[in-house]
PDB file of C-alpha atoms in Angstrom:
ATOM      1  CA  MET A   1       0.000   0.000   0.000  1.00  0.00           C
ATOM      2  CA  ALA A   2       2.851   2.384   0.800  1.00  0.00           C
ATOM      3  CA  SER A   3       4.330   1.960  -2.673  1.00  0.00           C
ATOM      4  CA  TYR A   4       0.913   2.735  -4.165  1.00  0.00           C
ATOM      5  CA  TRP A   5       0.724   5.991  -2.227  1.00  0.00           C
ATOM      6  CA  LEU A   6       4.290   6.881  -3.069  1.00  0.00           C
ATOM      7  CA  SER A   7       3.728   6.369  -6.792  1.00  0.00           C
ATOM      8  CA  TRP A   8       0.467   8.312  -6.553  1.00  0.00           C
ATOM      9  CA  HIS A   9       2.281  11.094  -4.704  1.00  0.00           C
ATOM     10  CA  LEU A  10       4.889  11.333  -7.447  1.00  0.00           C
ATOM     11  CA  LYS A  11       2.201  11.602 -10.140  1.00  0.00           C
ATOM     12  CA  ILE A  12       0.403  14.561  -8.531  1.00  0.00           C
ATOM     13  CA  ASN A  13       0.853  17.679 -10.585  1.00  0.00           C
ATOM     14  CA  HIS A  14       0.032  21.331 -10.086  1.00  0.00           C
ATOM     15  CA  HIS A  15      -3.436  20.988 -11.663  1.00  0.00           C
ATOM     16  CA  HIS A  16      -4.562  18.566  -8.974  1.00  0.00           C
ATOM     17  CA  LEU A  17      -3.331  20.475  -5.935  1.00  0.00           C
ATOM     18  CA  GLU A  18      -6.580  22.393  -5.474  1.00  0.00           C
ATOM     19  CA  ASN A  19      -8.331  19.022  -4.994  1.00  0.00           C
ATOM     20  CA  LEU A  20      -6.052  18.019  -2.122  1.00  0.00           C
ATOM     21  CA  THR A  21      -8.200  19.849   0.412  1.00  0.00           C
ATOM     22  CA  ASP A  22     -11.231  17.771  -0.638  1.00  0.00           C
ATOM     23  CA  ARG A  23      -9.995  14.421   0.620  1.00  0.00           C
ATOM     24  CA  PRO A  24     -12.028  11.517   1.962  1.00  0.00           C
ATOM     25  CA  ALA A  25     -11.966  11.090   5.742  1.00  0.00           C
ATOM     26  CA  LYS A  26      -9.668   8.059   5.496  1.00  0.00           C
ATOM     27  CA  LEU A  27      -7.055  10.243   3.781  1.00  0.00           C
ATOM     28  CA  GLN A  28      -7.115  12.923   6.471  1.00  0.00           C
ATOM     29  CA  GLU A  29      -4.958  11.044   8.963  1.00  0.00           C
ATOM     30  CA  SER A  30      -1.657  12.577  10.037  1.00  0.00           C
ATOM     31  CA  ILE A  31       0.470  10.417   7.731  1.00  0.00           C
ATOM     32  CA  PHE A  32      -1.607  11.405   4.716  1.00  0.00           C
ATOM     33  CA  ASN A  33      -1.540  15.071   5.728  1.00  0.00           C
ATOM     34  CA  LYS A  34       2.246  14.908   5.599  1.00  0.00           C
ATOM     35  CA  LEU A  35       2.109  13.160   2.250  1.00  0.00           C
ATOM     36  CA  PHE A  36      -0.173  15.800   0.736  1.00  0.00           C
ATOM     37  CA  GLU A  37       1.962  18.590   2.221  1.00  0.00           C
ATOM     38  CA  GLN A  38       5.040  17.079   0.592  1.00  0.00           C
ATOM     39  CA  ALA A  39       3.146  16.812  -2.691  1.00  0.00           C
ATOM     40  CA  GLU A  40       2.351  20.510  -2.549  1.00  0.00           C
ATOM     41  CA  ILE A  41       5.953  21.397  -1.745  1.00  0.00           C
ATOM     42  CA  SER A  42       7.272  19.248  -4.581  1.00  0.00           C
ATOM     43  CA  ASN A  43       5.293  21.373  -7.027  1.00  0.00           C
ATOM     44  CA  PHE A  44       6.712  24.722  -5.872  1.00  0.00           C
ATOM     45  CA  ASN A  45       8.623  26.714  -8.440  1.00  0.00           C
ATOM     46  CA  ASP A  46      12.121  27.982  -7.494  1.00  0.00           C
ATOM     47  CA  GLU A  47      10.841  31.248  -6.026  1.00  0.00           C
ATOM     48  CA  GLU A  48       8.090  29.565  -3.989  1.00  0.00           C
ATOM     49  CA  TYR A  49      10.544  26.954  -2.720  1.00  0.00           C
ATOM     50  CA  SER A  50      13.033  29.669  -1.671  1.00  0.00           C
ATOM     51  CA  GLU A  51      10.252  31.487   0.185  1.00  0.00           C
ATOM     52  CA  TYR A  52       9.191  28.216   1.808  1.00  0.00           C
ATOM     53  CA  GLU A  53      12.761  27.460   2.943  1.00  0.00           C
ATOM     54  CA  ALA A  54      13.146  31.022   4.284  1.00  0.00           C
ATOM     55  CA  SER A  55       9.912  30.704   6.252  1.00  0.00           C
ATOM     56  CA  LEU A  56      11.058  27.353   7.679  1.00  0.00           C
ATOM     57  CA  LYS A  57      14.355  28.915   8.749  1.00  0.00           C
ATOM     58  CA  THR A  58      12.523  31.808  10.411  1.00  0.00           C
ATOM     59  CA  TYR A  59      10.200  29.387  12.198  1.00  0.00           C
ATOM     60  CA  ARG A  60      13.079  27.208  13.411  1.00  0.00           C
ATOM     61  CA  ASP A  61      15.076  30.238  14.572  1.00  0.00           C
ATOM     62  CA  LEU A  62      12.101  31.587  16.529  1.00  0.00           C
ATOM     63  CA  LYS A  63      11.330  28.188  18.030  1.00  0.00           C
ATOM     64  CA  ASN A  64      14.958  27.729  19.116  1.00  0.00           C
ATOM     65  CA  SER A  65      14.976  31.226  20.646  1.00  0.00           C
ATOM     66  CA  ILE A  66      11.781  30.530  22.571  1.00  0.00           C
ATOM     67  CA  ASP A  67      12.986  27.104  23.728  1.00  0.00           C
ATOM     68  CA  THR A  68      16.304  28.582  24.887  1.00  0.00           C
ATOM     69  CA  ALA A  69      14.559  31.433  26.705  1.00  0.00           C
ATOM     70  CA  ARG A  70      12.214  28.961  28.410  1.00  0.00           C
ATOM     71  CA  GLU A  71      15.135  26.785  29.556  1.00  0.00           C
ATOM     72  CA  GLU A  72      17.026  29.827  30.842  1.00  0.00           C
ATOM     73  CA  GLY A  73      13.897  31.004  32.670  1.00  0.00           C
ATOM     74  CA  ILE A  74      13.493  27.626  34.326  1.00  0.00           C
ATOM     75  CA  GLU A  75      17.141  27.629  35.397  1.00  0.00           C
ATOM     76  CA  LYS A  76      16.822  31.150  36.847  1.00  0.00           C
ATOM     77  CA  GLY A  77      13.658  30.118  38.684  1.00  0.00           C
ATOM     78  CA  ILE A  78      15.406  27.118  40.193  1.00  0.00           C
ATOM     79  CA  GLU A  79      18.358  29.281  41.262  1.00  0.00           C
ATOM     80  CA  LYS A  80      16.000  31.843  42.827  1.00  0.00           C
ATOM     81  CA  GLY A  81      14.138  29.095  44.688  1.00  0.00           C
ATOM     82  CA  ARG A  82      17.365  27.654  46.065  1.00  0.00           C
ATOM     83  CA  ARG A  83      18.533  31.079  47.207  1.00  0.00           C
ATOM     84  CA  GLU A  84      15.194  31.778  48.917  1.00  0.00           C
ATOM     85  CA  GLU A  85      15.423  28.412  50.652  1.00  0.00           C
ATOM     86  CA  LYS A  86      18.936  29.210  51.902  1.00  0.00           C
ATOM     87  CA  ILE A  87      17.701  32.541  53.252  1.00  0.00           C
ATOM     88  CA  MET A  88      14.768  30.849  55.000  1.00  0.00           C
ATOM     89  CA  ILE A  89      17.057  28.236  56.564  1.00  0.00           C
ATOM     90  CA  ALA A  90      19.554  30.921  57.605  1.00  0.00           C
ATOM     91  CA  GLY A  91      16.755  32.894  59.258  1.00  0.00           C
ATOM     92  CA  LYS A  92      15.604  29.848  61.223  1.00  0.00           C
ATOM     93  CA  LEU A  93      19.178  29.042  62.299  1.00  0.00           C
ATOM     94  CA  LYS A  94      19.707  32.654  63.360  1.00  0.00           C
ATOM     95  CA  GLN A  95      16.538  32.485  65.510  1.00  0.00           C
ATOM     96  CA  GLN A  96      18.122  29.521  67.274  1.00  0.00           C
ATOM     97  CA  ASN A  97      21.189  31.683  68.045  1.00  0.00           C
ATOM     98  CA  ILE A  98      23.512  29.729  65.748  1.00  0.00           C
ATOM     99  CA  PRO A  99      26.623  31.872  65.068  1.00  0.00           C
ATOM    100  CA  PRO A 100      26.568  33.650  61.653  1.00  0.00           C
ATOM    101  CA  GLU A 101      29.899  31.995  60.704  1.00  0.00           C
ATOM    102  CA  ILE A 102      28.383  28.511  61.021  1.00  0.00           C
ATOM    103  CA  ILE A 103      25.235  29.593  59.151  1.00  0.00           C
ATOM    104  CA  SER A 104      27.405  31.034  56.387  1.00  0.00           C
ATOM    105  CA  ARG A 105      29.402  27.818  56.037  1.00  0.00           C
ATOM    106  CA  SER A 106      26.209  25.757  56.053  1.00  0.00           C
ATOM    107  CA  THR A 107      24.234  27.841  53.563  1.00  0.00           C
ATOM    108  CA  GLY A 108      26.918  29.545  51.482  1.00  0.00           C
ATOM    109  CA  LEU A 109      25.384  32.946  52.244  1.00  0.00           C
ATOM    110  CA  PRO A 110      27.691  35.849  53.149  1.00  0.00           C
ATOM    111  CA  ILE A 111      27.864  36.717  56.849  1.00  0.00           C
ATOM    112  CA  GLU A 112      26.760  40.295  56.089  1.00  0.00           C
ATOM    113  CA  GLU A 113      23.520  39.020  54.566  1.00  0.00           C
ATOM    114  CA  ILE A 114      22.891  36.663  57.488  1.00  0.00           C
ATOM    115  CA  GLU A 115      23.343  39.492  59.967  1.00  0.00           C
ATOM    116  CA  LYS A 116      20.655  41.508  58.155  1.00  0.00           C
ATOM    117  CA  LEU A 117      18.072  38.756  58.625  1.00  0.00           C
TER     118      LEU A 117
END
């Protein structure tokens, strides 16, 4: 069956592309959507294909930028949470009259910051 669809795909020409949106329900599955998309792309002229490639590059660049920003945001959030936890622990230790030097060694916070708590 796959070879049938592949040979059919290769025979599609520009005159039939407008019919690709009127497909039977069985041909609207994800795999067939990809097949019909590839059929459309294969019929692009040089200018259309260049525009298509440029739009793909723009999309991929934007997606990578967003993914990177999201990862950096998550990392910053984790760092902020750890710092807040250290401050909370330092405050509790200070309430128990633990010397600032020991709190500093235990939490990694500077003594000056611990004394301000």
